[in-house]
């Protein structure tokens, strides 16, 4: 007997639901015609589910969460001179305080990401949004460099837990066919947050001051709490793993516009058989080699992106290009990076994850090197900086998308958090390398080749990751749940 949908469903075609349920493959049927003994494979149901209205609403809200997280860091960097003036110190005195925020992000990724695997993605997002609002508001009342550093460290720590919780939730609810696309669109909120921060600083800083900018940054996460509570589902996979009642799972599915009969039963999910400590299990079940190579690849990708971010200084010191002149072309690169953020996941779904990483990384190498060889402002330079903006961020985005897709749902948040923390820590050498290039007047060609070198390593390591993932899956190391 096949399961049929409740007649409440009005926004989803019956044929679509039937196809999804067929893919979920109930494992038993009641000979008397009841549905009570049917056991639906929840992982297969979500893997086969098309994008519905509930998915779109959830994606939009989580996109905004990522935008808010990104806004806070970027707006701080752009307001440092104004904050320093209020505190009566030199801007250079605040650079250490500003550095406390990304350090906090790394720590938050390490410590908070496993909690989303343990207590639930949605629950962590709501708690972290509330804490993030309070931490951001505290910066308004900073009266010293130390006090400002403390508030930025706390905000960074809380924000560092948001991305893993969001990334793992998005991966949990998306179909196998569109998972890269959906994760990529939500992660694109980070790049859009950069643009929003720059625009609001230009429009509002002189009117409301840096304190007002932080009030905006505190209100935004606070106002997101109610929509997230009402409209975003908890991960159905997490609910199944924690033995939640079927009614709770059905409620979560309903928020994704997947409505099943009230007597639907779900098959037992795969249980975690390891230590129960997420970071230990990330290396278990033949995942160790893949994890280590992935971490090193991400370090290379982020190091290259960080060095590309120093281009204004490279062009100014080595080629005497005014900062304002370079900023015009940098804005073009920023626009293409947003396009990359929105489209990378779709391209990965269409052409294959690792193939896209290799092609993007190689094209980025050519673009970065081209910046040094084409005359500034020439047509070739414009093509190179457009390519660098797209492929630098596109490669970085593809590695971010890869993590929540490859690891099993029970470890996704921890995997994303630890990958982010390790890549941030490992790539922290990039500014030091940039400073050495500037101090020794190595020249623009040397600087661009240095920025391209880590990306070349990414292109070389992506096929290795593909082989390691196949081996990992062949031994059952990445189950759906």
Tab-separated table of C-alpha atoms in Angstrom, residues 30-476:
chain	number	residue	atom	x	y	z
A	30	UNK	CA	-0.116	-2.940	7.083
A	31	UNK	CA	-2.202	-5.643	5.356
A	32	UNK	CA	-5.329	-4.122	6.891
A	33	UNK	CA	-4.791	-0.890	4.993
A	34	UNK	CA	-3.479	1.246	7.861
A	35	UNK	CA	-0.412	3.397	7.698
A	36	UNK	CA	0.747	2.879	11.242
A	37	UNK	CA	3.290	0.190	10.393
A	38	UNK	CA	4.837	2.053	7.456
A	39	UNK	CA	8.370	3.152	8.248
A	40	UNK	CA	9.625	5.978	6.044
A	41	UNK	CA	13.350	6.453	5.517
A	42	UNK	CA	13.646	10.097	6.639
A	43	UNK	CA	17.053	10.625	5.065
A	44	UNK	CA	15.826	9.341	1.698
A	45	UNK	CA	12.697	11.493	1.980
A	46	UNK	CA	14.739	14.678	2.430
A	47	UNK	CA	17.321	13.642	-0.177
A	48	UNK	CA	14.590	13.250	-2.805
A	49	UNK	CA	12.457	16.227	-1.826
A	50	UNK	CA	12.296	19.056	-4.397
A	51	UNK	CA	12.683	22.684	-3.356
A	52	UNK	CA	9.361	23.809	-1.907
A	53	UNK	CA	7.994	26.999	-0.382
A	54	UNK	CA	9.184	26.011	3.074
A	55	UNK	CA	12.719	25.485	1.803
A	56	UNK	CA	12.719	28.938	0.205
A	57	UNK	CA	11.508	30.641	3.392
A	58	UNK	CA	14.115	28.819	5.472
A	59	UNK	CA	16.874	29.647	2.982
A	60	UNK	CA	15.911	33.332	2.985
A	61	UNK	CA	15.953	33.613	6.776
A	62	UNK	CA	19.249	31.768	7.155
A	63	UNK	CA	20.735	33.892	4.352
A	64	UNK	CA	19.876	36.943	6.473
A	65	UNK	CA	21.509	35.350	9.526
A	66	UNK	CA	24.746	34.944	7.561
A	67	UNK	CA	24.474	38.529	6.290
A	68	UNK	CA	24.125	39.844	9.840
A	69	UNK	CA	27.115	37.827	11.040
A	70	UNK	CA	29.265	39.164	8.206
A	71	UNK	CA	28.040	42.746	8.684
A	72	UNK	CA	29.276	42.877	12.263
A	73	UNK	CA	32.891	42.049	11.420
A	74	UNK	CA	33.141	44.189	8.300
A	75	UNK	CA	31.458	47.252	9.764
A	76	UNK	CA	33.881	47.165	12.692
A	77	UNK	CA	36.900	47.205	10.409
A	78	UNK	CA	35.562	50.207	8.502
A	79	UNK	CA	34.709	52.172	11.649
A	80	UNK	CA	38.043	51.820	13.458
A	81	UNK	CA	39.189	55.422	12.824
A	82	UNK	CA	35.891	56.797	14.198
A	83	UNK	CA	36.014	54.500	17.243
A	84	UNK	CA	39.652	55.431	17.897
A	85	UNK	CA	38.775	59.123	17.777
A	86	UNK	CA	36.034	58.670	20.382
A	87	UNK	CA	38.318	56.667	22.672
A	88	UNK	CA	41.122	59.213	22.225
A	89	UNK	CA	43.679	56.766	20.835
A	90	UNK	CA	45.440	56.233	17.520
A	91	UNK	CA	43.746	53.925	15.037
A	92	UNK	CA	46.775	51.618	15.190
A	93	UNK	CA	46.050	51.099	18.891
A	94	UNK	CA	42.725	49.473	17.992
A	95	UNK	CA	44.082	46.972	15.488
A	96	UNK	CA	44.862	44.491	18.263
A	97	UNK	CA	41.365	44.934	19.685
A	98	UNK	CA	39.892	44.379	16.239
A	99	UNK	CA	41.977	41.209	15.858
A	100	UNK	CA	40.218	39.849	18.958
A	101	UNK	CA	37.035	39.370	16.920
A	102	UNK	CA	38.335	36.877	14.315
A	103	UNK	CA	40.200	35.114	17.119
A	104	UNK	CA	36.876	34.798	18.904
A	105	UNK	CA	35.285	33.492	15.699
A	106	UNK	CA	37.849	30.720	15.502
A	107	UNK	CA	37.303	29.823	19.160
A	108	UNK	CA	33.538	29.877	18.717
A	109	UNK	CA	33.831	27.530	15.766
A	110	UNK	CA	35.838	25.103	17.889
A	111	UNK	CA	33.750	25.205	21.047
A	112	UNK	CA	30.179	25.951	19.951
A	113	UNK	CA	29.832	23.965	16.727
A	114	UNK	CA	29.600	20.526	18.432
A	115	UNK	CA	26.713	21.870	20.535
A	116	UNK	CA	24.538	22.191	17.429
A	117	UNK	CA	25.090	18.475	16.751
A	118	UNK	CA	24.165	17.689	20.335
A	119	UNK	CA	21.291	20.062	21.148
A	120	UNK	CA	19.899	20.965	17.730
A	121	UNK	CA	20.688	23.403	14.942
A	122	UNK	CA	17.670	25.681	15.316
A	123	UNK	CA	17.981	25.859	19.078
A	124	UNK	CA	21.605	26.950	18.800
A	125	UNK	CA	20.809	29.530	16.121
A	126	UNK	CA	18.133	31.139	18.306
A	127	UNK	CA	20.347	31.195	21.400
A	128	UNK	CA	23.324	32.539	19.472
A	129	UNK	CA	21.233	35.281	17.816
A	130	UNK	CA	20.123	36.479	21.265
A	131	UNK	CA	23.666	36.399	22.646
A	132	UNK	CA	25.029	38.035	19.504
A	133	UNK	CA	22.581	40.911	19.890
A	134	UNK	CA	23.631	41.499	23.492
A	135	UNK	CA	27.359	41.228	22.712
A	136	UNK	CA	27.096	43.682	19.804
A	137	UNK	CA	25.163	46.180	21.912
A	138	UNK	CA	27.852	46.023	24.608
A	139	UNK	CA	30.344	47.510	22.154
A	140	UNK	CA	28.349	50.759	22.233
A	141	UNK	CA	29.329	51.238	25.867
A	142	UNK	CA	33.052	50.526	25.470
A	143	UNK	CA	35.139	53.317	27.020
A	144	UNK	CA	38.610	51.826	26.622
A	145	UNK	CA	40.625	49.801	24.169
A	146	UNK	CA	40.517	46.815	26.520
A	147	UNK	CA	36.764	47.050	26.975
A	148	UNK	CA	36.256	47.305	23.232
A	149	UNK	CA	38.500	44.284	22.660
A	150	UNK	CA	36.515	42.224	25.181
A	151	UNK	CA	33.176	43.039	23.552
A	152	UNK	CA	34.559	42.249	20.086
A	153	UNK	CA	36.020	38.954	21.307
A	154	UNK	CA	32.665	37.914	22.792
A	155	UNK	CA	30.784	38.929	19.637
A	156	UNK	CA	33.297	37.012	17.529
A	157	UNK	CA	32.990	33.896	19.683
A	158	UNK	CA	29.198	33.893	19.464
A	159	UNK	CA	29.253	34.651	15.742
A	160	UNK	CA	31.740	31.825	15.190
A	161	UNK	CA	29.068	29.352	16.255
A	162	UNK	CA	26.423	30.670	13.862
A	163	UNK	CA	27.931	29.548	10.573
A	164	UNK	CA	28.327	25.855	11.567
A	165	UNK	CA	24.787	25.716	12.937
A	166	UNK	CA	23.342	27.386	9.833
A	167	UNK	CA	25.427	25.342	7.394
A	168	UNK	CA	24.545	22.032	8.985
A	169	UNK	CA	20.819	22.873	9.136
A	170	UNK	CA	20.741	23.872	5.465
A	171	UNK	CA	22.538	20.687	4.435
A	172	UNK	CA	20.162	18.589	6.559
A	173	UNK	CA	16.986	19.890	4.929
A	174	UNK	CA	18.122	20.130	1.299
A	175	UNK	CA	17.806	17.462	-1.357
A	176	UNK	CA	20.818	15.536	-2.557
A	177	UNK	CA	20.401	16.934	-6.068
A	178	UNK	CA	20.351	20.600	-4.977
A	179	UNK	CA	22.367	20.501	-1.762
A	180	UNK	CA	25.390	22.407	-3.085
A	181	UNK	CA	23.140	25.054	-4.627
A	182	UNK	CA	21.110	25.629	-1.473
A	183	UNK	CA	24.104	25.679	0.884
A	184	UNK	CA	25.915	28.028	-1.498
A	185	UNK	CA	23.026	30.494	-1.697
A	186	UNK	CA	22.763	30.693	2.091
A	187	UNK	CA	26.542	31.108	2.477
A	188	UNK	CA	26.396	33.927	-0.104
A	189	UNK	CA	24.862	36.016	2.654
A	190	UNK	CA	28.414	36.459	3.944
A	191	UNK	CA	29.512	38.227	0.759
A	192	UNK	CA	26.354	40.321	0.591
A	193	UNK	CA	26.944	41.334	4.207
A	194	UNK	CA	30.267	42.864	3.155
A	195	UNK	CA	28.513	45.041	0.581
A	196	UNK	CA	25.711	45.990	2.993
A	197	UNK	CA	28.247	46.970	5.662
A	198	UNK	CA	30.153	49.189	3.237
A	199	UNK	CA	26.961	50.827	1.974
A	200	UNK	CA	25.575	51.518	5.445
A	201	UNK	CA	28.883	52.944	6.663
A	202	UNK	CA	28.913	55.330	3.703
A	203	UNK	CA	25.274	56.344	4.230
A	204	UNK	CA	24.835	56.357	8.010
A	205	UNK	CA	28.150	56.643	9.860
A	206	UNK	CA	28.284	60.438	9.739
A	207	UNK	CA	24.621	60.655	10.788
A	208	UNK	CA	24.318	58.161	13.637
A	209	UNK	CA	27.960	57.582	14.590
A	210	UNK	CA	29.701	54.293	15.194
A	211	UNK	CA	27.545	53.679	18.271
A	212	UNK	CA	24.440	53.893	16.095
A	213	UNK	CA	25.950	51.450	13.631
A	214	UNK	CA	26.393	48.941	16.446
A	215	UNK	CA	22.800	49.529	17.582
A	216	UNK	CA	21.716	48.578	14.046
A	217	UNK	CA	23.966	45.520	14.301
A	218	UNK	CA	22.370	44.571	17.640
A	219	UNK	CA	18.767	45.067	16.510
A	220	UNK	CA	19.167	42.941	13.382
A	221	UNK	CA	19.849	39.585	15.127
A	222	UNK	CA	17.266	40.389	17.812
A	223	UNK	CA	14.585	40.960	15.167
A	224	UNK	CA	15.495	37.671	13.492
A	225	UNK	CA	14.691	35.554	16.555
A	226	UNK	CA	10.894	35.453	16.173
A	227	UNK	CA	10.883	34.672	12.417
A	228	UNK	CA	13.424	31.900	12.985
A	229	UNK	CA	11.366	30.460	15.846
A	230	UNK	CA	8.136	30.502	13.847
A	231	UNK	CA	9.253	29.644	10.332
A	232	UNK	CA	12.527	27.714	10.427
A	233	UNK	CA	12.300	23.985	11.231
A	234	UNK	CA	14.590	22.059	13.480
A	235	UNK	CA	16.576	19.543	11.508
A	236	UNK	CA	14.310	16.488	11.077
A	237	UNK	CA	17.437	14.325	11.038
A	238	UNK	CA	18.528	15.713	14.415
A	239	UNK	CA	15.058	15.088	15.839
A	240	UNK	CA	15.151	11.485	14.597
A	241	UNK	CA	18.624	10.900	16.069
A	242	UNK	CA	17.527	12.218	19.463
A	243	UNK	CA	14.419	9.989	19.538
A	244	UNK	CA	11.993	12.908	19.270
A	245	UNK	CA	8.331	11.881	18.845
A	246	UNK	CA	6.987	11.503	15.334
A	247	UNK	CA	4.771	14.542	15.878
A	248	UNK	CA	7.874	16.736	16.292
A	249	UNK	CA	9.409	15.359	13.103
A	250	UNK	CA	6.145	15.845	11.224
A	251	UNK	CA	5.997	19.441	12.490
A	252	UNK	CA	9.510	20.128	11.227
A	253	UNK	CA	8.657	18.605	7.842
A	254	UNK	CA	5.489	20.692	7.679
A	255	UNK	CA	7.589	23.865	7.876
A	256	UNK	CA	9.345	22.593	4.759
A	257	UNK	CA	5.935	22.199	3.080
A	258	UNK	CA	6.190	18.402	3.385
A	259	UNK	CA	2.917	17.304	4.980
A	260	UNK	CA	2.499	13.634	5.910
A	261	UNK	CA	-0.337	11.784	7.645
A	262	UNK	CA	-0.311	12.099	11.428
A	263	UNK	CA	0.185	8.352	11.880
A	264	UNK	CA	3.340	8.249	9.737
A	265	UNK	CA	6.212	6.381	11.372
A	266	UNK	CA	9.889	6.802	10.583
A	267	UNK	CA	12.606	4.180	10.367
A	268	UNK	CA	15.297	4.070	13.002
A	269	UNK	CA	18.173	6.395	12.068
A	270	UNK	CA	21.786	5.371	12.122
A	271	UNK	CA	23.228	5.926	15.574
A	272	UNK	CA	26.595	7.389	16.450
A	273	UNK	CA	28.721	4.464	17.506
A	274	UNK	CA	31.886	6.347	18.414
A	275	UNK	CA	32.967	8.267	21.492
A	276	UNK	CA	30.169	10.823	21.357
A	277	UNK	CA	32.826	13.550	21.042
A	278	UNK	CA	32.349	15.202	17.664
A	279	UNK	CA	35.947	16.185	17.000
A	280	UNK	CA	37.150	12.663	17.731
A	281	UNK	CA	34.524	11.142	15.445
A	282	UNK	CA	35.452	13.541	12.613
A	283	UNK	CA	38.672	11.550	12.382
A	284	UNK	CA	37.017	8.172	12.917
A	285	UNK	CA	35.570	5.681	10.419
A	286	UNK	CA	38.303	6.319	7.838
A	287	UNK	CA	37.647	10.062	7.785
A	288	UNK	CA	41.066	11.071	9.129
A	289	UNK	CA	42.924	11.368	5.807
A	290	UNK	CA	40.072	13.226	4.127
A	291	UNK	CA	39.723	15.608	7.066
A	292	UNK	CA	43.422	16.483	7.197
A	293	UNK	CA	43.685	17.055	3.446
A	294	UNK	CA	40.477	19.122	3.479
A	295	UNK	CA	41.793	21.297	6.310
A	296	UNK	CA	45.072	21.950	4.514
A	297	UNK	CA	43.226	22.702	1.264
A	298	UNK	CA	40.991	25.200	3.065
A	299	UNK	CA	44.027	26.847	4.662
A	300	UNK	CA	45.507	27.311	1.189
A	301	UNK	CA	42.278	28.716	-0.220
A	302	UNK	CA	41.795	31.193	2.599
A	303	UNK	CA	45.470	32.233	2.570
A	304	UNK	CA	45.184	33.075	-1.122
A	305	UNK	CA	41.993	35.052	-0.486
A	306	UNK	CA	43.659	36.944	2.367
A	307	UNK	CA	46.639	37.857	0.190
A	308	UNK	CA	44.286	38.998	-2.578
A	309	UNK	CA	42.686	41.238	0.028
A	310	UNK	CA	46.032	43.047	0.432
A	311	UNK	CA	46.113	44.074	-3.237
A	312	UNK	CA	45.408	47.734	-2.487
A	313	UNK	CA	48.621	47.904	-0.455
A	314	UNK	CA	50.578	45.947	-3.077
A	315	UNK	CA	49.527	48.208	-5.947
A	316	UNK	CA	50.036	51.344	-3.873
A	317	UNK	CA	53.525	50.490	-2.610
A	318	UNK	CA	54.905	48.665	-5.656
A	319	UNK	CA	53.247	50.569	-8.510
A	320	UNK	CA	52.312	53.908	-6.845
A	321	UNK	CA	48.629	53.380	-7.701
A	322	UNK	CA	46.396	55.671	-5.586
A	323	UNK	CA	44.164	53.787	-3.151
A	324	UNK	CA	41.061	55.474	-4.560
A	325	UNK	CA	41.968	54.373	-8.096
A	326	UNK	CA	42.415	50.755	-7.060
A	327	UNK	CA	39.196	50.899	-5.014
A	328	UNK	CA	37.198	51.477	-8.215
A	329	UNK	CA	38.394	48.160	-9.651
A	330	UNK	CA	38.153	46.451	-6.257
A	331	UNK	CA	34.452	47.295	-6.174
A	332	UNK	CA	34.058	45.452	-9.476
A	333	UNK	CA	35.817	42.443	-7.969
A	334	UNK	CA	33.507	42.674	-4.969
A	335	UNK	CA	30.462	42.553	-7.211
A	336	UNK	CA	31.711	39.491	-9.071
A	337	UNK	CA	32.445	37.793	-5.744
A	338	UNK	CA	28.752	38.108	-4.855
A	339	UNK	CA	27.844	36.509	-8.174
A	340	UNK	CA	30.303	33.715	-7.366
A	341	UNK	CA	28.749	33.211	-3.952
A	342	UNK	CA	25.270	32.829	-5.389
A	343	UNK	CA	26.205	30.647	-8.364
A	344	UNK	CA	29.020	28.368	-7.158
A	345	UNK	CA	26.728	25.804	-5.547
A	346	UNK	CA	24.567	25.590	-8.656
A	347	UNK	CA	27.653	25.068	-10.816
A	348	UNK	CA	28.902	22.362	-8.441
A	349	UNK	CA	25.581	20.523	-8.642
A	350	UNK	CA	25.664	20.747	-12.412
A	351	UNK	CA	29.272	19.803	-13.165
A	352	UNK	CA	30.556	17.997	-10.056
A	353	UNK	CA	32.094	19.285	-6.851
A	354	UNK	CA	35.759	18.502	-7.343
A	355	UNK	CA	35.819	19.301	-11.048
A	356	UNK	CA	34.538	22.803	-10.251
A	357	UNK	CA	37.110	23.306	-7.483
A	358	UNK	CA	39.969	22.393	-9.837
A	359	UNK	CA	38.753	24.621	-12.685
A	360	UNK	CA	37.966	27.567	-10.402
A	361	UNK	CA	41.349	27.330	-8.656
A	362	UNK	CA	43.312	27.137	-11.925
A	363	UNK	CA	41.434	30.088	-13.428
A	364	UNK	CA	42.070	32.027	-10.233
A	365	UNK	CA	45.807	31.333	-10.518
A	366	UNK	CA	45.770	32.759	-14.053
A	367	UNK	CA	43.731	35.770	-12.929
A	368	UNK	CA	45.967	36.613	-9.974
A	369	UNK	CA	49.150	36.333	-12.017
A	370	UNK	CA	47.522	38.343	-14.801
A	371	UNK	CA	47.023	41.290	-12.430
A	372	UNK	CA	50.802	41.720	-12.284
A	373	UNK	CA	51.420	41.454	-16.014
A	374	UNK	CA	48.616	43.536	-17.520
A	375	UNK	CA	49.005	47.321	-17.251
A	376	UNK	CA	46.819	48.844	-14.553
A	377	UNK	CA	43.488	49.921	-16.013
A	378	UNK	CA	43.924	48.075	-19.320
A	379	UNK	CA	41.293	45.731	-20.744
A	380	UNK	CA	43.450	42.754	-19.746
A	381	UNK	CA	43.676	44.094	-16.176
A	382	UNK	CA	39.894	44.463	-15.973
A	383	UNK	CA	39.416	40.864	-17.138
A	384	UNK	CA	42.009	39.689	-14.618
A	385	UNK	CA	40.493	41.488	-11.627
A	386	UNK	CA	36.985	40.349	-12.568
A	387	UNK	CA	38.304	36.791	-12.797
A	388	UNK	CA	40.208	37.114	-9.527
A	389	UNK	CA	37.136	38.431	-7.728
A	390	UNK	CA	34.936	35.637	-9.037
A	391	UNK	CA	37.299	32.685	-8.817
A	392	UNK	CA	39.009	33.593	-5.533
A	393	UNK	CA	35.701	33.782	-3.727
A	394	UNK	CA	34.190	30.991	-5.834
A	395	UNK	CA	36.959	28.577	-4.853
A	396	UNK	CA	36.693	29.620	-1.201
A	397	UNK	CA	32.918	29.199	-1.390
A	398	UNK	CA	33.203	25.752	-2.998
A	399	UNK	CA	35.356	24.517	-0.107
A	400	UNK	CA	32.842	25.921	2.394
A	401	UNK	CA	30.012	24.154	0.572
A	402	UNK	CA	31.912	20.870	0.457
A	403	UNK	CA	32.219	20.407	4.221
A	404	UNK	CA	28.551	20.110	5.312
A	405	UNK	CA	27.810	17.975	2.264
A	406	UNK	CA	30.473	15.312	2.769
A	407	UNK	CA	30.249	14.685	6.520
A	408	UNK	CA	27.329	12.754	8.033
A	409	UNK	CA	24.543	14.832	9.539
A	410	UNK	CA	25.441	13.839	13.092
A	411	UNK	CA	28.835	15.549	12.713
A	412	UNK	CA	28.089	18.343	10.250
A	413	UNK	CA	28.130	21.315	12.593
A	414	UNK	CA	31.337	20.233	14.311
A	415	UNK	CA	32.967	19.511	10.943
A	416	UNK	CA	32.088	22.982	9.629
A	417	UNK	CA	33.163	24.704	12.849
A	418	UNK	CA	36.509	22.957	13.157
A	419	UNK	CA	37.279	23.372	9.462
A	420	UNK	CA	36.590	27.104	9.749
A	421	UNK	CA	38.686	27.508	12.874
A	422	UNK	CA	41.629	25.567	11.484
A	423	UNK	CA	41.568	27.401	8.140
A	424	UNK	CA	41.436	30.777	9.898
A	425	UNK	CA	44.307	29.854	12.183
A	426	UNK	CA	46.414	28.333	9.430
A	427	UNK	CA	45.861	31.199	7.014
A	428	UNK	CA	46.744	33.799	9.646
A	429	UNK	CA	50.279	33.676	8.247
A	430	UNK	CA	49.034	35.402	5.066
A	431	UNK	CA	49.147	38.957	6.508
A	432	UNK	CA	52.663	38.278	7.800
A	433	UNK	CA	53.714	37.086	4.345
A	434	UNK	CA	52.169	40.210	2.841
A	435	UNK	CA	53.999	42.414	5.324
A	436	UNK	CA	57.296	40.698	4.436
A	437	UNK	CA	56.675	41.247	0.713
A	438	UNK	CA	56.061	44.934	1.359
A	439	UNK	CA	58.964	45.372	3.761
A	440	UNK	CA	61.465	43.812	1.364
A	441	UNK	CA	59.973	45.573	-1.694
A	442	UNK	CA	59.622	42.276	-3.538
A	443	UNK	CA	57.522	43.821	-6.292
A	444	UNK	CA	54.045	43.252	-7.697
A	445	UNK	CA	54.907	40.148	-9.738
A	446	UNK	CA	56.321	38.404	-6.679
A	447	UNK	CA	53.286	39.414	-4.607
A	448	UNK	CA	50.752	38.131	-7.134
A	449	UNK	CA	52.636	34.875	-7.699
A	450	UNK	CA	52.755	34.416	-3.917
A	451	UNK	CA	48.985	34.922	-3.738
A	452	UNK	CA	48.469	32.439	-6.581
A	453	UNK	CA	50.723	29.703	-5.152
A	454	UNK	CA	48.290	28.476	-2.431
A	455	UNK	CA	45.485	28.388	-4.987
A	456	UNK	CA	47.603	26.182	-7.224
A	457	UNK	CA	47.891	23.781	-4.286
A	458	UNK	CA	44.083	23.792	-4.004
A	459	UNK	CA	43.823	22.710	-7.649
A	460	UNK	CA	46.320	19.906	-7.026
A	461	UNK	CA	44.654	18.689	-3.812
A	462	UNK	CA	41.041	18.638	-5.060
A	463	UNK	CA	41.500	15.349	-7.010
A	464	UNK	CA	43.083	13.848	-3.895
A	465	UNK	CA	39.986	14.817	-1.912
A	466	UNK	CA	37.793	13.191	-4.556
A	467	UNK	CA	39.667	9.896	-4.214
A	468	UNK	CA	39.602	10.045	-0.410
A	469	UNK	CA	35.872	10.767	-0.341
A	470	UNK	CA	35.156	7.765	-2.595
A	471	UNK	CA	37.207	5.519	-0.315
A	472	UNK	CA	35.496	6.970	2.753
A	473	UNK	CA	32.028	6.336	1.349
A	474	UNK	CA	32.934	2.854	0.147
A	475	UNK	CA	33.587	1.955	3.774
A	476	UNK	CA	30.316	3.533	4.921
